Amino acid sequence: MSAFLTNVFAGLALGSTYALVALGFVVIYKSTGVINFAQGGLLALGAYLGYTFSNSLALAFGVAILLACAAAAVVGASVERLVLRRMVGQPPFAVIMITIGLLFVIEPLITAIWGFDNLPVNNPWNIQTVEVGGLVLGVRDLWTIGLTAAVVVAFFLFFRYTSFGLAMRATAFDPEAALAQGISARRVYAVSWAIAAALATLAGITLAAGPAGLSPSISFIALAAFPAMILGGLDSPAGAVLGGLIIGLAEALTRGYQDQLFSWAGSNVSLIVPYLLMIVILLIRPYGLLGTKDVRRI
């Protein structure tokens, strides 16, 4: 039971990271109808900005996180303003290809500035642990879960109780009606990209603050978060959180019991479990667990 609970806790921490990235996917999809494949690049860029503020400039870790999220938000909004705004009215496929191109621009830029070496990120957690009821829990994992919970609460309060959050919901629901009511779709799109970049940065920094450190391969975490978004529902923020937690738990439990149950499948079976789970869910509910069912009237 102790091993099971330890794996569940590790899965919740990993799922919290996936949830943050999946939320960024959903925010952009709801406002623009486009899947942002550059999210992994924004995650890596934000993590390296956090490293720069924390290590190179020797700022307090909390300050470094805030500055990195703010800087990444500016980058996200700038990308929307300078590149994607010119694609308004174009087919979604063309815009998706632009986001893929942005990913391949950001990744070489990161390695050109920071190199390929694994970099340790200064943080107040390191490998500290606490014992709760006989379970040894990582302090970083506790903070990751707590930060994700706080972000999710702030996220839903923002969308439900602020005027700009209402404007974003209206634009996502019916862009033409929102424009008729005087809502600036351009501002909504820019803020959506800023929020997505900030969420990706927070996920990247909490992940890089672990014992593995920071390397350019951190951008691949977005590929693992992609099934979380699909599983929960492309247009559902709550589904993104739920999908992230489910995927994180599935991956952690598979890794924890791999020797007992999946030894025949090789050493990396936990890496394919999220995609297998996504396929199974989509076969049952093609629009995801909490996604909006597409109804067509003929």
CSV table of C-alpha atoms in Angstrom, one decimal:
chain,number,residue,atom,x,y,z
A,1,MET,CA,0.0,0.0,0.0
A,2,SER,CA,2.9,2.4,0.8
A,3,ALA,CA,4.4,1.8,-2.6
A,4,PHE,CA,1.0,2.3,-4.3
A,5,LEU,CA,0.4,5.6,-2.5
A,6,THR,CA,3.9,6.8,-3.3
A,7,ASN,CA,3.3,6.1,-7.0
A,8,VAL,CA,-0.1,7.9,-6.8
A,9,PHE,CA,1.6,11.0,-5.3
A,10,ALA,CA,4.3,10.9,-8.0
A,11,GLY,CA,1.5,10.6,-10.6
A,12,LEU,CA,-0.4,13.6,-9.2
A,13,ALA,CA,2.8,15.7,-9.3
A,14,LEU,CA,3.5,14.7,-12.9
A,15,GLY,CA,-0.1,15.1,-13.9
A,16,SER,CA,-0.1,18.6,-12.4
A,17,THR,CA,2.7,19.5,-14.9
A,18,TYR,CA,0.8,18.0,-17.7
A,19,ALA,CA,-2.4,19.8,-16.7
A,20,LEU,CA,-0.6,23.2,-16.9
A,21,VAL,CA,0.6,22.5,-20.4
A,22,ALA,CA,-2.7,21.1,-21.5
A,23,LEU,CA,-4.5,24.2,-20.1
A,24,GLY,CA,-2.2,26.3,-22.4
A,25,PHE,CA,-3.3,24.1,-25.4
A,26,VAL,CA,-7.0,24.5,-24.5
A,27,VAL,CA,-6.8,28.3,-24.0
A,28,ILE,CA,-5.4,28.8,-27.5
A,29,TYR,CA,-7.8,26.3,-29.1
A,30,LYS,CA,-10.9,27.8,-27.5
A,31,SER,CA,-10.0,31.3,-28.7
A,32,THR,CA,-8.6,30.5,-32.1
A,33,GLY,CA,-9.7,27.0,-33.0
A,34,VAL,CA,-6.1,26.1,-33.6
A,35,ILE,CA,-3.9,23.5,-31.9
A,36,ASN,CA,-0.6,25.2,-30.9
A,37,PHE,CA,2.2,22.8,-31.6
A,38,ALA,CA,4.7,25.5,-30.5
A,39,GLN,CA,3.7,25.0,-26.9
A,40,GLY,CA,6.7,22.7,-26.2
A,41,GLY,CA,9.0,25.4,-27.5
A,42,LEU,CA,7.4,28.0,-25.3
A,43,LEU,CA,7.8,25.6,-22.3
A,44,ALA,CA,11.5,25.1,-23.0
A,45,LEU,CA,12.1,28.9,-23.6
A,46,GLY,CA,10.3,29.8,-20.3
A,47,ALA,CA,12.3,27.2,-18.4
A,48,TYR,CA,15.5,28.6,-19.7
A,49,LEU,CA,14.4,32.1,-18.9
A,50,GLY,CA,13.7,30.9,-15.4
A,51,TYR,CA,17.2,29.5,-15.2
A,52,THR,CA,18.7,32.8,-16.4
A,53,PHE,CA,16.8,34.8,-13.7
A,54,SER,CA,17.5,32.3,-11.0
A,55,ASN,CA,21.1,31.2,-11.7
A,56,SER,CA,22.7,33.9,-13.9
A,57,LEU,CA,21.1,36.9,-12.2
A,58,ALA,CA,20.9,35.2,-8.8
A,59,LEU,CA,17.4,36.3,-8.1
A,60,ALA,CA,15.1,34.6,-5.5
A,61,PHE,CA,13.4,31.6,-7.0
A,62,GLY,CA,9.9,33.0,-6.6
A,63,VAL,CA,10.9,36.2,-8.3
A,64,ALA,CA,12.6,34.3,-11.1
A,65,ILE,CA,9.4,32.3,-11.7
A,66,LEU,CA,7.3,35.5,-11.9
A,67,LEU,CA,9.8,37.2,-14.2
A,68,ALA,CA,10.1,34.2,-16.4
A,69,CYS,CA,6.3,33.8,-16.7
A,70,ALA,CA,6.0,37.6,-17.5
A,71,ALA,CA,8.8,37.4,-20.1
A,72,ALA,CA,7.3,34.3,-21.7
A,73,ALA,CA,3.8,36.0,-21.8
A,74,VAL,CA,5.4,38.9,-23.7
A,75,VAL,CA,7.0,36.5,-26.2
A,76,GLY,CA,3.7,34.6,-26.6
A,77,ALA,CA,1.7,37.9,-27.2
A,78,SER,CA,4.5,39.1,-29.6
A,79,VAL,CA,4.3,35.9,-31.6
A,80,GLU,CA,0.6,36.3,-32.0
A,81,ARG,CA,0.9,40.0,-32.9
A,82,LEU,CA,3.8,39.7,-35.4
A,83,VAL,CA,3.1,36.3,-37.0
A,84,LEU,CA,-0.2,34.7,-36.3
A,85,ARG,CA,-2.3,37.8,-36.7
A,86,ARG,CA,-1.4,37.9,-40.3
A,87,MET,CA,-3.0,34.5,-40.7
A,88,VAL,CA,-6.5,35.6,-39.6
A,89,GLY,CA,-9.0,34.2,-42.0
A,90,GLN,CA,-6.6,31.6,-43.4
A,91,PRO,CA,-7.4,27.8,-43.2
A,92,PRO,CA,-6.7,26.3,-39.8
A,93,PHE,CA,-4.2,23.9,-41.4
A,94,ALA,CA,-2.1,26.8,-42.5
A,95,VAL,CA,-2.0,28.3,-39.0
A,96,ILE,CA,-1.2,24.9,-37.5
A,97,MET,CA,1.8,24.6,-39.9
A,98,ILE,CA,2.9,28.1,-38.7
A,99,THR,CA,2.9,26.9,-35.1
A,100,ILE,CA,5.0,23.8,-36.1
A,101,GLY,CA,7.4,26.2,-37.9
A,102,LEU,CA,7.6,28.3,-34.7
A,103,LEU,CA,8.6,25.2,-32.7
A,104,PHE,CA,11.5,24.5,-35.1
A,105,VAL,CA,12.6,28.2,-34.8
A,106,ILE,CA,12.5,28.3,-31.0
A,107,GLU,CA,14.3,25.1,-30.3
A,108,PRO,CA,17.5,26.0,-32.3
A,109,LEU,CA,17.4,29.4,-30.8
A,110,ILE,CA,17.5,27.9,-27.3
A,111,THR,CA,20.5,25.7,-28.0
A,112,ALA,CA,22.3,28.6,-29.7
A,113,ILE,CA,21.9,30.8,-26.6
A,114,TRP,CA,22.2,28.2,-23.7
A,115,GLY,CA,23.8,25.2,-25.4
A,116,PHE,CA,23.1,21.5,-25.1
A,117,ASP,CA,24.5,20.9,-21.6
A,118,ASN,CA,22.3,19.8,-18.7
A,119,LEU,CA,21.9,22.8,-16.4
A,120,PRO,CA,21.0,22.6,-12.7
A,121,VAL,CA,18.4,25.2,-11.7
A,122,ASN,CA,18.8,26.9,-8.4
A,123,ASN,CA,15.7,26.3,-6.3
A,124,PRO,CA,14.7,26.0,-2.6
A,125,TRP,CA,13.6,22.4,-2.9
A,126,ASN,CA,16.5,20.4,-4.4
A,127,ILE,CA,15.9,16.8,-3.3
A,128,GLN,CA,14.3,17.6,0.0
A,129,THR,CA,11.6,15.2,1.3
A,130,VAL,CA,9.1,15.1,4.1
A,131,GLU,CA,7.6,12.1,5.7
A,132,VAL,CA,3.8,12.0,6.0
A,133,GLY,CA,2.1,8.9,7.5
A,134,GLY,CA,5.1,6.7,6.6
A,135,LEU,CA,5.2,8.1,3.1
A,136,VAL,CA,8.3,9.9,1.8
A,137,LEU,CA,7.1,12.8,-0.4
A,138,GLY,CA,9.3,15.1,-2.4
A,139,VAL,CA,9.0,18.8,-1.5
A,140,ARG,CA,9.2,19.8,-5.1
A,141,ASP,CA,6.3,17.6,-5.9
A,142,LEU,CA,4.2,19.1,-3.1
A,143,TRP,CA,4.9,22.6,-4.4
A,144,THR,CA,4.1,21.5,-8.0
A,145,ILE,CA,0.7,20.2,-6.9
A,146,GLY,CA,0.1,23.3,-4.8
A,147,LEU,CA,1.1,25.7,-7.5
A,148,THR,CA,-1.0,23.9,-10.1
A,149,ALA,CA,-4.1,23.9,-7.7
A,150,ALA,CA,-3.6,27.7,-7.2
A,151,VAL,CA,-3.2,28.4,-10.9
A,152,VAL,CA,-6.3,26.3,-11.7
A,153,VAL,CA,-8.4,28.2,-9.1
A,154,ALA,CA,-7.2,31.6,-10.4
A,155,PHE,CA,-7.8,30.5,-14.0
A,156,PHE,CA,-11.4,29.6,-13.4
A,157,LEU,CA,-12.0,32.7,-11.3
A,158,PHE,CA,-10.6,34.8,-14.0
A,159,PHE,CA,-12.8,33.3,-16.7
A,160,ARG,CA,-15.9,33.4,-14.6
A,161,TYR,CA,-15.8,36.7,-12.7
A,162,THR,CA,-13.7,39.1,-14.8
A,163,SER,CA,-14.9,41.2,-17.8
A,164,PHE,CA,-11.9,40.1,-19.9
A,165,GLY,CA,-12.4,36.5,-19.0
A,166,LEU,CA,-16.1,36.8,-20.1
A,167,ALA,CA,-14.9,38.4,-23.3
A,168,MET,CA,-12.6,35.5,-24.0
A,169,ARG,CA,-15.4,33.0,-23.3
A,170,ALA,CA,-17.7,35.0,-25.6
A,171,THR,CA,-15.1,35.1,-28.4
A,172,ALA,CA,-14.5,31.4,-28.1
A,173,PHE,CA,-18.2,30.6,-28.3
A,174,ASP,CA,-19.1,33.0,-31.2
A,175,PRO,CA,-16.4,35.3,-32.6
A,176,GLU,CA,-18.8,37.2,-34.9
A,177,ALA,CA,-21.3,37.9,-32.1
A,178,ALA,CA,-18.5,39.0,-29.8
A,179,LEU,CA,-17.2,41.4,-32.4
A,180,ALA,CA,-20.8,42.8,-32.8
A,181,GLN,CA,-20.8,43.5,-29.1
A,182,GLY,CA,-17.5,45.5,-29.3
A,183,ILE,CA,-15.2,42.8,-28.1
A,184,SER,CA,-11.7,43.0,-29.6
A,185,ALA,CA,-10.9,39.6,-30.9
A,186,ARG,CA,-7.3,40.6,-31.5
A,187,ARG,CA,-6.8,41.4,-27.8
A,188,VAL,CA,-8.4,38.1,-26.9
A,189,TYR,CA,-6.1,36.2,-29.2
A,190,ALA,CA,-3.0,38.0,-27.9
A,191,VAL,CA,-3.9,37.4,-24.2
A,192,SER,CA,-4.7,33.8,-25.0
A,193,TRP,CA,-1.1,33.3,-26.3
A,194,ALA,CA,0.3,35.2,-23.3
A,195,ILE,CA,-1.6,33.0,-20.9
A,196,ALA,CA,-0.6,29.8,-22.7
A,197,ALA,CA,3.1,30.8,-22.7
A,198,ALA,CA,3.0,31.7,-19.0
A,199,LEU,CA,1.4,28.4,-18.1
A,200,ALA,CA,4.0,26.5,-20.1
A,201,THR,CA,6.7,28.4,-18.4
A,202,LEU,CA,5.4,27.5,-14.9
A,203,ALA,CA,5.3,23.9,-15.9
A,204,GLY,CA,8.8,24.0,-17.4
A,205,ILE,CA,10.4,25.6,-14.4
A,206,THR,CA,8.8,23.2,-11.8
A,207,LEU,CA,10.0,20.3,-14.0
A,208,ALA,CA,13.5,21.7,-14.5
A,209,ALA,CA,13.8,22.3,-10.7
A,210,GLY,CA,14.0,18.6,-10.2
A,211,PRO,CA,17.1,16.4,-9.9
A,212,ALA,CA,17.2,15.9,-13.7
A,213,GLY,CA,17.9,19.6,-14.3
A,214,LEU,CA,17.3,21.5,-17.5
A,215,SER,CA,18.1,20.4,-21.0
A,216,PRO,CA,16.6,21.2,-24.5
A,217,SER,CA,14.7,17.9,-24.4
A,218,ILE,CA,12.4,19.4,-21.8
A,219,SER,CA,10.2,20.6,-24.7
A,220,PHE,CA,9.1,17.0,-25.3
A,221,ILE,CA,6.9,17.2,-22.1
A,222,ALA,CA,4.4,19.0,-24.3
A,223,LEU,CA,4.1,15.8,-26.4
A,224,ALA,CA,3.1,13.9,-23.2
A,225,ALA,CA,0.6,16.6,-22.3
A,226,PHE,CA,-0.9,16.5,-25.8
A,227,PRO,CA,-2.9,13.3,-24.9
A,228,ALA,CA,-4.1,14.9,-21.8
A,229,MET,CA,-5.7,17.7,-23.8
A,230,ILE,CA,-7.3,15.2,-26.3
A,231,LEU,CA,-8.4,12.9,-23.5
A,232,GLY,CA,-10.1,15.7,-21.5
A,233,GLY,CA,-11.6,17.5,-24.5
A,234,LEU,CA,-10.1,20.1,-26.9
A,235,ASP,CA,-12.4,22.9,-25.7
A,236,SER,CA,-12.6,22.0,-22.0
A,237,PRO,CA,-10.2,23.6,-19.4
A,238,ALA,CA,-11.6,21.3,-16.7
A,239,GLY,CA,-11.0,18.4,-19.1
A,240,ALA,CA,-7.4,19.5,-19.5
A,241,VAL,CA,-6.8,19.4,-15.8
A,242,LEU,CA,-8.6,16.0,-15.5
A,243,GLY,CA,-6.8,14.6,-18.5
A,244,GLY,CA,-3.5,15.8,-17.1
A,245,LEU,CA,-4.0,14.1,-13.8
A,246,ILE,CA,-5.3,10.8,-15.4
A,247,ILE,CA,-2.3,10.7,-17.8
A,248,GLY,CA,0.2,11.5,-15.0
A,249,LEU,CA,-1.3,8.8,-12.7
A,250,ALA,CA,-1.3,6.2,-15.6
A,251,GLU,CA,2.3,6.9,-16.4
A,252,ALA,CA,3.5,6.8,-12.8
A,253,LEU,CA,1.6,3.7,-11.9
A,254,THR,CA,2.9,1.9,-15.1
A,255,ARG,CA,6.4,2.9,-14.2
A,256,GLY,CA,6.0,1.8,-10.6
A,257,TYR,CA,4.6,-1.7,-11.5
A,258,GLN,CA,6.5,-2.2,-14.7
A,259,ASP,CA,8.7,-5.0,-13.4
A,260,GLN,CA,5.7,-6.9,-12.0
A,261,LEU,CA,3.2,-6.4,-14.8
A,262,PHE,CA,4.9,-5.2,-17.9
A,263,SER,CA,8.4,-6.7,-17.9
A,264,TRP,CA,7.5,-8.4,-21.2
A,265,ALA,CA,6.9,-5.0,-22.9
A,266,GLY,CA,10.3,-3.5,-22.4
A,267,SER,CA,11.7,-0.7,-20.2
A,268,ASN,CA,9.9,2.3,-21.7
A,269,VAL,CA,6.3,1.1,-21.7
A,270,SER,CA,5.2,3.9,-19.5
A,271,LEU,CA,6.0,6.4,-22.3
A,272,ILE,CA,3.4,4.9,-24.6
A,273,VAL,CA,0.7,4.4,-22.0
A,274,PRO,CA,-0.7,8.0,-22.3
A,275,TYR,CA,-1.2,7.5,-26.0
A,276,LEU,CA,-2.8,4.1,-25.6
A,277,LEU,CA,-5.1,5.5,-23.0
A,278,MET,CA,-6.0,8.4,-25.3
A,279,ILE,CA,-6.9,6.1,-28.2
A,280,VAL,CA,-9.1,4.0,-25.9
A,281,ILE,CA,-11.0,7.1,-24.6
A,282,LEU,CA,-11.4,8.5,-28.1
A,283,LEU,CA,-12.9,5.2,-29.3
A,284,ILE,CA,-15.5,5.6,-26.6
A,285,ARG,CA,-15.9,9.4,-26.5
A,286,PRO,CA,-14.5,11.0,-29.7
A,287,TYR,CA,-14.9,14.5,-28.2
A,288,GLY,CA,-13.1,13.6,-25.0
A,289,LEU,CA,-14.2,13.1,-21.4
A,290,LEU,CA,-15.5,16.7,-20.9
A,291,GLY,CA,-15.4,18.1,-24.4
A,292,THR,CA,-18.4,19.5,-26.2
A,293,LYS,CA,-20.2,17.1,-28.4
A,294,ASP,CA,-20.4,18.3,-32.0
A,295,VAL,CA,-24.0,18.3,-33.0
A,296,ARG,CA,-24.9,18.8,-36.7
A,297,ARG,CA,-28.5,19.4,-37.9
A,298,ILE,CA,-29.4,18.4,-41.4
